[in-house]
């Protein structure tokens, strides 16, 4: 389980550091980020899937992990995740494949966790 | 209506040219592209929304237009589109704004068309 | 002068449309964008130069134009602009050159305007 | 023929403007750009094909046009160009398709020119 | 030799996982990827060089390693590799340098392997 | 201190390898890179800040570290760094956040070093 916990610990520790510097722009961006995935016309689950596919085509491993976690919590199935991987790899091309390999590994770790 | 029709005409004319050269890789990519958005674990509508948000963060105006058209056909509402714009602009940053301006213009044109 | 005015008109017209849809995420992102370039530890002029170089390496022509306008208002000289172009082209590579061509054209238009 | 000539004229006019400002970094980058595609371990033709595929995956239309011109001069065939398009579209994904449409149009214009 | 083998093992293990989920889009993309680099108008060696330079400008370390391996098998020389690095760094800019450092390290490891 | 020193050692060792291959293009790019950040119309400090923000929006961790080091040497304060982080995160979006977390960690390490 340590890969998941290491990731979570590092993320929250560094987020605290960043926010402790009291920079208004950074603080508002963080609160905007939270607002973005709340239920509105689209529900959180759909928005998290949108966040995941965006992170994949932009090839940001940490962002992918984060959205995989929330997708997992919100009940996205493995078949749905594979569909998201499909869109990401076709739109973004084969350079997305290495990130997809790390994504499937993390997705499985999340399932083993509980 | 001409901006929409010009876009469609150019796209289909050039797609024909590309496919007429009989390059196997290009042909299979085009058919894979079609397959990608068909109903499977996720339905077409959700997949088109995934395609739209991906096109926005990757800042491809023509791809955005294409997915706006299919989203429109599949009944995505303006409030849902605005939510997708929201995710795209927060994940991808303010460099997505100019593409969002062109997207809202095209979205309105699609509504005027029928 | 029309290229400048066309750009300004289109931008403000479409921004209005986007904001009129009353999407909270989009609205807050716009106000965050304004906050970002205000005087703080770094002054507005330096921040606008940071915004310009970022827009160049990310190759967003409309963003470049916008920051060229604010840089011009804040008294950035042509030699300073050329230095920013230099950093952008070395960091981002020769794919930035076409955007730099359009940037120098717009920079000259701004000077002719007043 | 005018699309080709307009492109060439604009490019050389703006390059002159950029170089006339006498910025050392910009000047050296331009001369480095020229050096890059000269015969060395790989010949110019192969290097231009490398420049073309790079421009495609980075989705820079003007860069694509430029390398299409040099590829055309150096005798790259349409079948070879289609192979380059294939690599670019598979590596870079379907967001490269709109640029490929504009590329095939320009490639045909170059053939009609002589 | 372990860095090379670790990379190969992880890649094939995760590819298996991805393909075992039986997602049609992912499966066809993988087979399209194989097709892309086969001899056609351009030979495999040239296509692998195109794949390498594309991976470099898109800054995908795993993709770079993969194409370095195939380039090595197909007899690309170190001087030719350096030429590819040159094109990638000039087109993509100095942000490609860190990836080029990791690429030269991997290239040397491949030579030590046999 | 070891993370900093590991980074410096690897960088200089691999740079040597790359330069020892005597490729003209790579050599000139390296010397152009040095020239880019020297005092001219803008001073080195401002240029390094431009280099930092560019590296952030392009999401190149090693480039970020390098510019953080030079910014630190040239007396950029933590509040100024936070302003740069702000511009980078707003322009480039939340995908820049993970890189910002690693940047603040490295920035603190640099302060502990002396």
XYZ file of C-alpha atoms in Angstrom:
684
model
C 0.000 0.000 0.000
C 2.993 2.287 0.481
C 3.054 3.772 -3.029
C -0.426 5.172 -2.425
C 0.358 6.460 1.042
C 3.678 7.989 0.020
C 1.895 9.852 -2.707
C -0.826 11.117 -0.367
C 1.634 12.152 2.335
C 3.916 14.023 -0.008
C 0.984 15.757 -1.645
C -0.598 16.988 1.576
C 2.743 17.964 3.124
C 3.750 20.072 0.151
C 0.287 21.549 -0.334
C 0.514 22.789 3.261
C 3.887 24.378 2.586
C 2.567 26.089 -0.528
C -0.536 27.397 1.224
C 1.401 28.493 4.333
C 3.206 31.082 2.232
C -0.057 32.956 2.086
C 0.007 33.783 -1.600
C -3.497 34.869 -2.596
C -3.305 33.571 -6.157
C -2.198 30.093 -5.110
C -4.848 29.948 -2.363
C -7.679 30.920 -4.671
C -6.518 28.485 -7.326
C -6.641 25.671 -4.767
C -10.164 26.595 -3.692
C -11.223 26.949 -7.333
C -9.822 23.473 -7.974
C -12.082 22.075 -5.233
C -15.129 23.924 -6.565
C -14.534 22.606 -10.087
C -15.394 18.986 -9.278
C -18.505 19.569 -7.171
C -21.965 18.574 -8.371
C -23.528 21.123 -10.707
C -25.081 20.562 -14.146
C -22.766 17.564 -14.386
C -22.321 15.393 -11.319
C -19.004 14.915 -9.529
C -18.442 11.487 -11.015
C -18.656 12.747 -14.579
C -16.479 15.743 -13.738
C -13.837 13.515 -12.169
C -13.813 11.431 -15.351
C -13.316 14.666 -17.306
C -10.470 15.563 -14.938
C -8.910 12.141 -15.435
C -8.971 12.184 -19.220
C -7.591 15.756 -19.233
C -4.738 14.712 -16.947
C -3.974 11.781 -19.214
C -3.774 13.704 -22.484
C -1.666 16.338 -20.684
C 0.425 13.490 -19.307
C 0.566 14.488 -15.646
C 1.105 11.306 -13.594
C 0.307 12.869 -10.219
C -2.892 14.423 -11.557
C -3.863 11.030 -13.017
C -3.331 9.346 -9.639
C -5.400 11.953 -7.892
C -8.356 11.571 -10.261
C -8.077 7.772 -10.186
C -8.517 7.975 -6.417
C -11.621 10.133 -6.613
C -13.028 8.053 -9.494
C -12.486 4.955 -7.364
C -14.301 6.531 -4.412
C -17.201 7.577 -6.646
C -17.682 4.080 -7.986
C -16.269 4.278 -11.502
C -15.805 0.684 -12.743
C -12.711 -0.805 -14.357
C -14.509 -1.081 -17.698
C -15.368 2.609 -17.525
C -11.769 3.447 -16.617
C -10.580 1.446 -19.635
C -12.945 3.492 -21.823
C -11.423 6.684 -20.454
C -7.948 5.287 -21.140
C -9.141 4.539 -24.676
C -10.280 8.098 -25.379
C -7.090 9.512 -23.832
C -4.797 7.287 -25.899
C -6.589 7.890 -29.179
C -6.867 11.663 -28.735
C -3.391 12.052 -27.222
C -1.572 9.311 -29.138
C 0.883 6.616 -28.168
C 2.894 9.001 -25.989
C 0.048 8.526 -23.503
C 0.778 4.774 -23.272
C 3.546 4.982 -20.622
C 1.229 7.063 -18.420
C -1.547 4.516 -19.001
C 0.773 1.743 -17.797
C 1.389 3.654 -14.561
C -2.330 4.426 -14.308
C -3.428 0.782 -14.507
C -0.832 -0.102 -11.861
C -2.164 2.600 -9.532
C -5.771 1.650 -10.254
C -5.018 -1.912 -9.131
C -3.278 -0.682 -5.983
C -6.385 1.316 -5.090
C -8.486 -1.841 -5.400
C -6.115 -3.825 -3.186
C -6.277 -1.120 -0.539
C -9.832 -1.878 0.554
C -24.500 29.257 -40.899
C -21.536 29.423 -43.284
C -18.806 29.039 -40.645
C -20.237 25.635 -39.731
C -20.637 24.503 -43.312
C -17.215 25.717 -44.378
C -15.723 23.751 -41.556
C -17.647 20.575 -42.473
C -16.854 20.871 -46.179
C -13.157 21.443 -45.670
C -12.955 18.588 -43.189
C -14.672 16.031 -45.404
C -12.840 17.151 -48.547
C -9.425 16.842 -46.920
C -10.284 13.612 -45.116
C -11.099 12.137 -48.528
C -7.764 13.278 -49.921
C -5.907 11.773 -46.959
C -7.757 8.458 -47.205
C -7.428 8.281 -51.000
C -3.660 7.970 -50.625
C -4.307 4.498 -49.283
C -1.928 4.676 -46.344
C -2.807 1.802 -44.000
C -1.787 3.601 -40.807
C -3.899 6.665 -41.547
C -6.886 4.516 -42.573
C -6.796 2.440 -39.414
C -6.395 5.505 -37.234
C -9.519 7.000 -38.783
C -11.525 3.833 -38.162
C -10.133 3.600 -34.614
C -11.236 7.189 -34.072
C -14.809 6.223 -35.013
C -14.758 3.161 -32.759
C -13.537 5.204 -29.800
C -16.758 7.168 -29.340
C -19.238 4.302 -29.738
C -21.332 3.050 -26.803
C -19.462 0.626 -24.576
C -19.057 0.719 -20.784
C -19.518 4.474 -21.114
C -22.148 5.757 -23.510
C -21.389 7.895 -26.553
C -22.551 11.064 -24.875
C -20.105 10.720 -21.994
C -17.314 9.752 -24.362
C -17.965 12.791 -26.550
C -17.745 14.962 -23.445
C -14.410 13.291 -22.673
C -13.312 13.993 -26.236
C -14.372 17.621 -25.908
C -12.519 18.298 -22.675
C -9.404 16.573 -24.046
C -9.524 18.717 -27.181
C -9.857 21.823 -25.037
C -6.897 21.190 -22.748
C -4.847 20.245 -25.825
C -6.134 23.422 -27.455
C -7.195 22.041 -30.823
C -9.927 24.338 -32.212
C -11.035 22.001 -34.992
C -11.252 19.056 -32.592
C -13.296 21.225 -30.215
C -15.719 22.132 -33.001
C -16.113 18.527 -33.995
C -16.942 17.372 -30.465
C -19.260 20.346 -29.911
C -21.230 19.161 -32.940
C -21.559 15.604 -31.675
C -22.331 16.805 -28.135
C -25.049 19.015 -29.596
C -26.533 16.095 -31.526
C -26.480 13.893 -28.427
C -28.356 16.434 -26.345
C -25.675 17.896 -24.094
C -27.114 21.087 -22.554
C -25.473 24.507 -22.403
C -25.064 24.214 -18.632
C -23.277 20.900 -19.084
C -21.073 22.421 -21.788
C -20.193 25.265 -19.404
C -19.184 22.666 -16.788
C -16.905 21.020 -19.332
C -15.432 24.435 -20.170
C -14.889 24.918 -16.436
C -12.920 21.709 -15.993
C -10.885 22.412 -19.136
C -9.972 25.940 -18.075
C -9.016 24.999 -14.521
C -6.968 21.944 -15.520
C -5.420 23.595 -18.584
C -5.173 27.172 -17.318
C -5.955 30.556 -18.790
C -4.299 29.656 -22.115
C -7.493 27.680 -22.725
C -9.593 30.869 -22.534
C -9.140 31.978 -26.174
C -10.232 28.515 -27.330
C -13.220 28.716 -24.971
C -14.234 32.017 -26.583
C -14.218 30.367 -30.014
C -16.040 27.344 -28.555
C -18.938 29.366 -27.132
C -19.267 31.154 -30.468
C -19.450 27.842 -32.332
C -21.827 26.358 -29.768
C -24.231 29.248 -30.384
C -23.939 28.836 -34.148
C -24.907 25.181 -33.792
C -28.038 26.207 -31.890
C -28.993 28.753 -34.526
C -28.626 26.143 -37.249
C -31.744 24.211 -36.308
C -5.463 49.681 -36.618
C -8.311 47.261 -37.326
C -6.438 44.086 -36.407
C -6.062 45.403 -32.853
C -9.642 46.548 -32.586
C -11.072 43.385 -34.071
C -9.160 41.384 -31.520
C -10.364 43.559 -28.631
C -13.972 43.511 -29.793
C -14.123 39.781 -30.301
C -12.459 39.157 -26.942
C -14.813 41.349 -24.933
C -17.914 40.165 -26.796
C -17.137 36.498 -26.204
C -15.998 37.062 -22.616
C -19.410 38.592 -21.952
C -21.149 35.582 -23.449
C -19.072 33.209 -21.343
C -19.681 35.144 -18.144
C -23.401 35.599 -18.860
C -23.882 31.834 -18.545
C -23.286 32.287 -14.856
C -20.933 29.350 -14.391
C -19.185 29.819 -11.038
C -15.946 28.123 -12.061
C -15.516 30.257 -15.169
C -16.367 33.438 -13.246
C -13.864 32.765 -10.489
C -11.174 31.845 -12.993
C -11.666 35.193 -14.734
C -11.395 37.100 -11.470
C -8.359 35.033 -10.459
C -6.776 35.900 -13.802
C -7.160 39.610 -13.008
C -5.738 39.185 -9.502
C -2.693 37.323 -10.830
C -1.160 40.340 -12.564
C -1.687 42.927 -9.805
C 1.224 44.407 -7.870
C 2.436 42.183 -5.037
C 5.974 41.014 -4.261
C 6.618 41.427 -7.982
C 5.178 44.483 -9.714
C 2.606 44.285 -12.516
C 5.176 45.010 -15.183
C 7.342 42.034 -14.235
C 4.284 39.816 -13.912
C 3.045 40.814 -17.344
C 6.459 39.911 -18.761
C 6.126 36.534 -17.021
C 2.666 36.163 -18.559
C 4.039 37.038 -21.984
C 6.906 34.557 -21.932
C 4.552 31.831 -20.635
C 2.092 32.535 -23.451
C 4.925 32.337 -25.969
C 6.347 29.000 -24.886
C 2.777 27.629 -24.724
C 2.222 29.141 -28.172
C -1.085 30.898 -27.571
C -1.309 33.800 -30.070
C -4.275 35.523 -28.418
C -2.625 35.319 -24.990
C 0.555 36.783 -26.507
C -1.387 39.694 -27.985
C -3.084 40.365 -24.687
C 0.164 40.487 -22.740
C 1.860 42.567 -25.457
C -0.900 45.144 -24.952
C -0.448 45.305 -21.198
C 3.353 45.290 -21.533
C 3.038 48.200 -23.951
C 0.829 50.145 -21.527
C 3.258 49.508 -18.674
C 6.215 50.862 -20.613
C 8.142 47.733 -21.584
C 10.636 48.753 -24.301
C 11.229 47.013 -27.622
C 14.675 45.861 -26.476
C 13.106 44.291 -23.397
C 10.444 42.633 -25.556
C 13.178 41.214 -27.786
C 14.860 39.762 -24.681
C 11.587 38.089 -23.713
C 11.292 36.741 -27.265
C 14.842 35.422 -26.894
C 14.123 33.490 -23.693
C 10.863 32.122 -25.147
C 12.522 30.925 -28.354
C 15.482 29.289 -26.649
C 13.416 27.566 -23.945
C 10.563 26.628 -26.290
C 12.566 26.045 -29.484
C 12.084 27.025 -33.104
C 8.396 26.095 -33.035
C 7.995 29.395 -31.181
C 9.338 31.335 -34.200
C 6.026 31.603 -36.128
C 4.367 32.990 -32.993
C 7.252 35.427 -32.593
C 6.693 36.668 -36.136
C 3.053 37.386 -35.341
C 4.119 38.950 -32.024
C 6.527 41.452 -33.575
C 3.835 42.411 -36.088
C 1.338 43.048 -33.287
C 3.918 44.897 -31.208
C 4.488 47.294 -34.119
C 0.752 47.789 -34.590
C 0.455 48.762 -30.938
C 3.148 51.409 -31.421
C 1.435 52.819 -34.484
C -1.835 53.102 -32.584
C -0.738 56.013 -30.429
C -0.527 29.701 -55.872
C -1.188 32.662 -53.606
C -1.423 30.722 -50.323
C 2.171 29.572 -50.788
C 3.430 32.998 -51.777
C 1.569 34.800 -49.010
C 3.136 32.450 -46.509
C 6.645 32.974 -47.909
C 6.271 36.752 -48.074
C 4.961 37.109 -44.563
C 7.638 34.821 -43.208
C 10.554 36.625 -44.821
C 9.149 40.090 -44.045
C 8.705 39.302 -40.345
C 12.003 37.437 -40.091
C 13.688 40.602 -41.365
C 11.930 42.697 -38.754
C 12.956 40.291 -35.991
C 16.575 40.186 -37.118
C 16.769 43.954 -37.649
C 16.308 44.469 -33.913
C 19.791 43.112 -33.509
C 19.053 40.788 -30.603
C 22.000 38.387 -30.312
C 19.958 35.474 -28.961
C 17.414 35.624 -31.778
C 20.148 35.982 -34.399
C 22.100 32.987 -33.155
C 18.962 30.880 -32.904
C 18.189 31.629 -36.543
C 21.675 30.658 -37.660
C 21.540 27.530 -35.476
C 18.239 26.635 -37.145
C 19.931 26.751 -40.545
C 22.870 24.665 -39.363
C 20.551 21.999 -37.938
C 19.278 20.770 -41.292
C 22.603 20.653 -43.162
C 24.195 17.363 -44.223
C 26.132 15.676 -41.434
C 25.865 12.064 -40.187
C 22.286 12.201 -41.460
C 21.642 13.878 -44.795
C 19.459 16.970 -45.202
C 16.557 14.975 -46.575
C 16.318 12.749 -43.505
C 16.754 15.744 -41.201
C 13.957 17.625 -42.949
C 11.708 14.607 -42.465
C 12.657 14.671 -38.768
C 11.827 18.382 -38.691
C 8.483 17.709 -40.361
C 7.371 14.967 -37.991
C 8.454 17.069 -34.992
C 6.451 20.036 -36.268
C 3.436 17.795 -36.724
C 3.396 16.272 -33.253
C 3.967 19.756 -31.809
C 1.150 20.962 -34.060
C 2.801 24.025 -35.577
C 1.155 24.682 -38.972
C 3.721 27.192 -40.191
C 6.593 24.888 -39.229
C 4.845 22.040 -41.071
C 4.515 24.176 -44.214
C 8.146 25.151 -44.075
C 9.363 21.553 -43.802
C 6.910 20.397 -46.491
C 8.547 22.917 -48.832
C 12.065 21.712 -48.117
C 10.963 18.050 -48.274
C 9.393 18.765 -51.651
C 12.603 20.385 -52.923
C 14.672 17.439 -51.704
C 12.533 14.907 -53.544
C 10.495 13.314 -50.763
C 7.636 11.404 -52.426
C 3.943 11.549 -51.528
C 4.068 7.976 -50.206
C 6.952 8.924 -47.932
C 5.068 12.023 -46.766
C 2.054 9.836 -45.965
C 4.322 7.592 -43.878
C 5.521 10.642 -41.940
C 1.902 11.705 -41.438
C 1.215 8.186 -40.156
C 3.965 8.297 -37.520
C 2.938 11.808 -36.450
C -0.732 10.878 -36.062
C -0.094 7.675 -34.143
C 2.502 9.198 -31.805
C 0.641 12.490 -31.367
C -2.938 11.199 -31.585
C -6.055 12.377 -33.355
C -5.448 15.998 -32.360
C -2.836 15.932 -35.148
C -5.528 15.172 -37.748
C -6.623 18.805 -38.382
C -2.984 19.753 -38.977
C -2.635 16.772 -41.322
C -5.608 18.031 -43.321
C -3.924 21.396 -43.766
C -0.635 19.641 -44.536
C -2.031 17.535 -47.390
C -3.642 20.668 -48.843
C -0.316 22.519 -48.769
C 1.560 19.512 -50.143
C -0.762 19.476 -53.164
C -0.329 23.212 -53.668
C 3.436 22.729 -53.763
C 3.027 20.119 -56.505
C 0.789 22.385 -58.554
C 3.331 25.185 -58.328
C 5.851 23.568 -60.676
C 22.197 -3.715 -17.111
C 19.340 -3.567 -14.607
C 17.928 -0.187 -15.683
C 17.271 -1.609 -19.153
C 15.762 -4.833 -17.874
C 13.620 -3.127 -15.258
C 12.220 -0.910 -17.963
C 11.489 -3.853 -20.276
C 9.908 -5.938 -17.521
C 7.665 -3.186 -16.267
C 6.611 -2.299 -19.790
C 5.650 -5.834 -20.796
C 3.973 -6.613 -17.475
C 1.774 -3.519 -17.618
C 1.057 -3.903 -21.332
C -0.273 -7.370 -20.532
C -2.505 -5.988 -17.806
C -3.850 -3.310 -20.131
C -4.531 -5.766 -22.952
C -6.057 -8.363 -20.610
C -8.931 -5.965 -19.894
C -10.097 -6.640 -23.408
C -10.819 -3.048 -24.359
C -11.147 -2.928 -28.155
C -9.847 0.618 -28.525
C -6.687 -0.053 -26.528
C -6.073 -3.324 -28.376
C -6.385 -1.753 -31.808
C -4.173 1.146 -30.811
C -1.457 -1.295 -29.765
C -1.672 -3.178 -33.050
C -1.712 0.112 -34.974
C 1.420 1.157 -33.089
C 3.189 -1.994 -34.319
C 2.031 -1.450 -37.900
C 3.281 2.144 -37.882
C 6.966 1.255 -37.770
C 6.981 -1.532 -40.366
C 8.704 -1.134 -43.734
C 6.587 0.727 -46.265
C 7.526 3.727 -48.436
C 9.994 4.573 -45.669
C 11.968 1.738 -44.096
C 11.693 0.782 -40.416
C 14.994 2.435 -39.558
C 13.870 5.831 -40.826
C 10.480 5.437 -39.167
C 12.081 4.576 -35.838
C 14.189 7.728 -36.127
C 10.971 9.659 -36.764
C 9.452 8.001 -33.690
C 12.499 8.920 -31.630
C 12.545 12.592 -32.581
C 8.782 12.838 -31.986
C 9.165 11.282 -28.534
C 11.930 13.751 -27.741
C 10.074 16.920 -28.686
C 7.025 15.589 -26.815
C 9.361 14.800 -23.914
C 8.263 11.254 -23.151
C 11.226 9.458 -21.497
C 9.776 5.948 -21.806
C 8.943 6.490 -25.473
C 12.491 7.760 -26.039
C 13.959 4.640 -24.416
C 11.784 2.401 -26.518
C 12.821 4.028 -29.790
C 16.478 4.129 -28.732
C 16.287 0.346 -28.322
C 14.814 -0.227 -31.763
C 17.202 2.304 -33.337
C 20.083 0.441 -31.711
C 18.850 -2.899 -33.077
C 18.469 -1.426 -36.562
C 22.033 -0.138 -36.627
C 21.612 3.606 -36.115
C 25.060 5.005 -35.237
C 25.918 7.337 -32.351
C 26.631 10.178 -34.773
C 23.192 9.721 -36.315
C 21.612 9.643 -32.846
C 23.396 12.894 -32.011
C 21.936 14.440 -35.176
C 18.460 13.368 -34.058
C 19.144 14.879 -30.633
C 20.192 18.069 -32.426
C 16.966 18.390 -34.398
C 14.877 17.586 -31.298
C 16.644 20.181 -29.144
C 16.491 22.960 -31.718
C 12.853 22.356 -32.658
C 11.714 21.667 -29.086
C 14.076 24.027 -27.247
C 16.197 23.718 -24.125
C 13.397 22.004 -22.197
C 14.393 18.937 -24.232
C 17.899 18.973 -22.706
C 17.069 17.021 -19.505
C 15.462 14.292 -21.631
C 18.538 14.284 -23.876
C 20.739 13.709 -20.828
C 18.673 10.668 -19.879
C 18.682 9.548 -23.529
C 22.478 9.575 -23.880
C 22.744 7.617 -20.621
C 20.319 4.971 -21.902
C 22.005 4.874 -25.301
C 25.327 4.053 -23.598
C 23.672 1.371 -21.464
C 22.328 -0.274 -24.627
C 25.859 -0.387 -26.055
C 27.263 -1.943 -22.901
C 24.588 -4.631 -22.980
C 26.046 -6.480 -25.939
C 21.677 18.161 0.851
C 22.049 15.065 -1.289
C 19.062 15.675 -3.602
C 20.679 18.926 -4.754
C 24.100 17.418 -5.220
C 22.799 14.336 -7.007
C 20.994 16.574 -9.430
C 24.083 18.731 -10.061
C 26.384 15.745 -10.497
C 24.124 13.930 -12.908
C 23.569 17.086 -14.910
C 27.227 17.945 -15.321
C 28.258 14.344 -16.001
C 25.676 13.901 -18.753
C 26.285 17.353 -20.227
C 29.937 16.361 -20.607
C 28.978 13.155 -22.378
C 26.680 15.045 -24.746
C 29.293 17.685 -25.533
C 32.100 15.133 -25.922
C 30.322 13.711 -28.978
C 31.289 16.890 -30.759
C 27.951 17.563 -32.404
C 27.995 21.171 -33.621
C 24.255 21.742 -33.182
C 24.226 20.541 -29.575
C 27.345 22.570 -28.754
C 25.956 25.793 -30.165
C 22.625 25.264 -28.427
C 24.441 24.935 -25.105
C 26.385 28.129 -25.673
C 23.230 29.916 -26.826
C 21.534 28.764 -23.624
C 24.271 30.457 -21.585
C 24.063 33.661 -23.616
C 20.286 33.837 -23.169
C 20.388 34.600 -19.451
C 23.160 37.206 -19.472
C 22.487 40.870 -18.687
C 21.172 42.805 -21.670
C 18.090 45.050 -21.872
C 16.689 42.894 -19.071
C 19.032 41.894 -16.255
C 19.945 38.287 -15.461
C 17.626 38.151 -12.486
C 14.560 39.047 -14.533
C 15.609 36.661 -17.289
C 16.045 33.809 -14.825
C 12.542 34.495 -13.527
C 11.328 34.326 -17.143
C 13.201 31.033 -17.535
C 11.618 29.694 -14.348
C 8.041 30.533 -15.273
C 8.568 29.090 -18.769
C 9.927 25.862 -17.286
C 6.932 25.659 -14.987
C 4.234 26.065 -17.618
C 6.123 23.577 -19.803
C 6.334 21.313 -16.760
C 10.027 20.409 -16.888
C 11.132 19.541 -13.329
C 14.865 19.592 -14.050
C 14.587 22.955 -15.814
C 12.631 24.292 -12.824
C 15.341 23.132 -10.417
C 18.036 24.724 -12.509
C 16.297 28.107 -12.619
C 15.432 27.912 -8.914
C 19.163 27.572 -8.218
C 20.084 30.583 -10.299
C 17.165 32.610 -8.906
C 18.356 31.733 -5.417
C 21.915 32.864 -6.234
C 20.626 36.127 -7.694
C 18.625 36.978 -4.589
C 15.054 36.300 -5.620
C 12.950 36.190 -2.428
C 10.435 33.530 -1.417
C 7.555 35.976 -1.900
C 8.746 36.692 -5.424
C 9.073 32.964 -6.107
C 5.502 32.470 -4.883
C 4.359 35.174 -7.321
C 6.093 33.318 -10.149
C 4.408 30.102 -9.020
C 1.100 31.990 -9.093
C 1.509 33.162 -12.689
C 2.646 29.699 -13.783
C -0.300 27.943 -12.134
C -2.928 30.341 -13.451
C -1.565 30.421 -17.005
C -0.735 26.703 -17.115
C -3.567 25.386 -14.938
C -3.770 22.861 -12.125
C -1.557 20.381 -13.991
C 1.283 22.670 -12.896
C 0.485 22.000 -9.210
C 2.487 18.748 -8.861
C 5.525 20.514 -10.322
C 4.950 23.399 -7.916
C 4.999 20.954 -5.000
C 8.383 19.640 -6.111
C 9.557 23.217 -6.724
C 8.766 24.431 -3.202
C 10.541 21.374 -1.796
C 13.658 22.141 -3.848
C 13.496 25.840 -3.015
C 13.580 24.965 0.700
C 16.484 22.585 0.181
C 18.439 25.386 -1.497
C 17.859 27.577 1.542
C 19.009 24.870 3.934
C 22.200 24.403 1.929
C 23.796 27.660 3.011
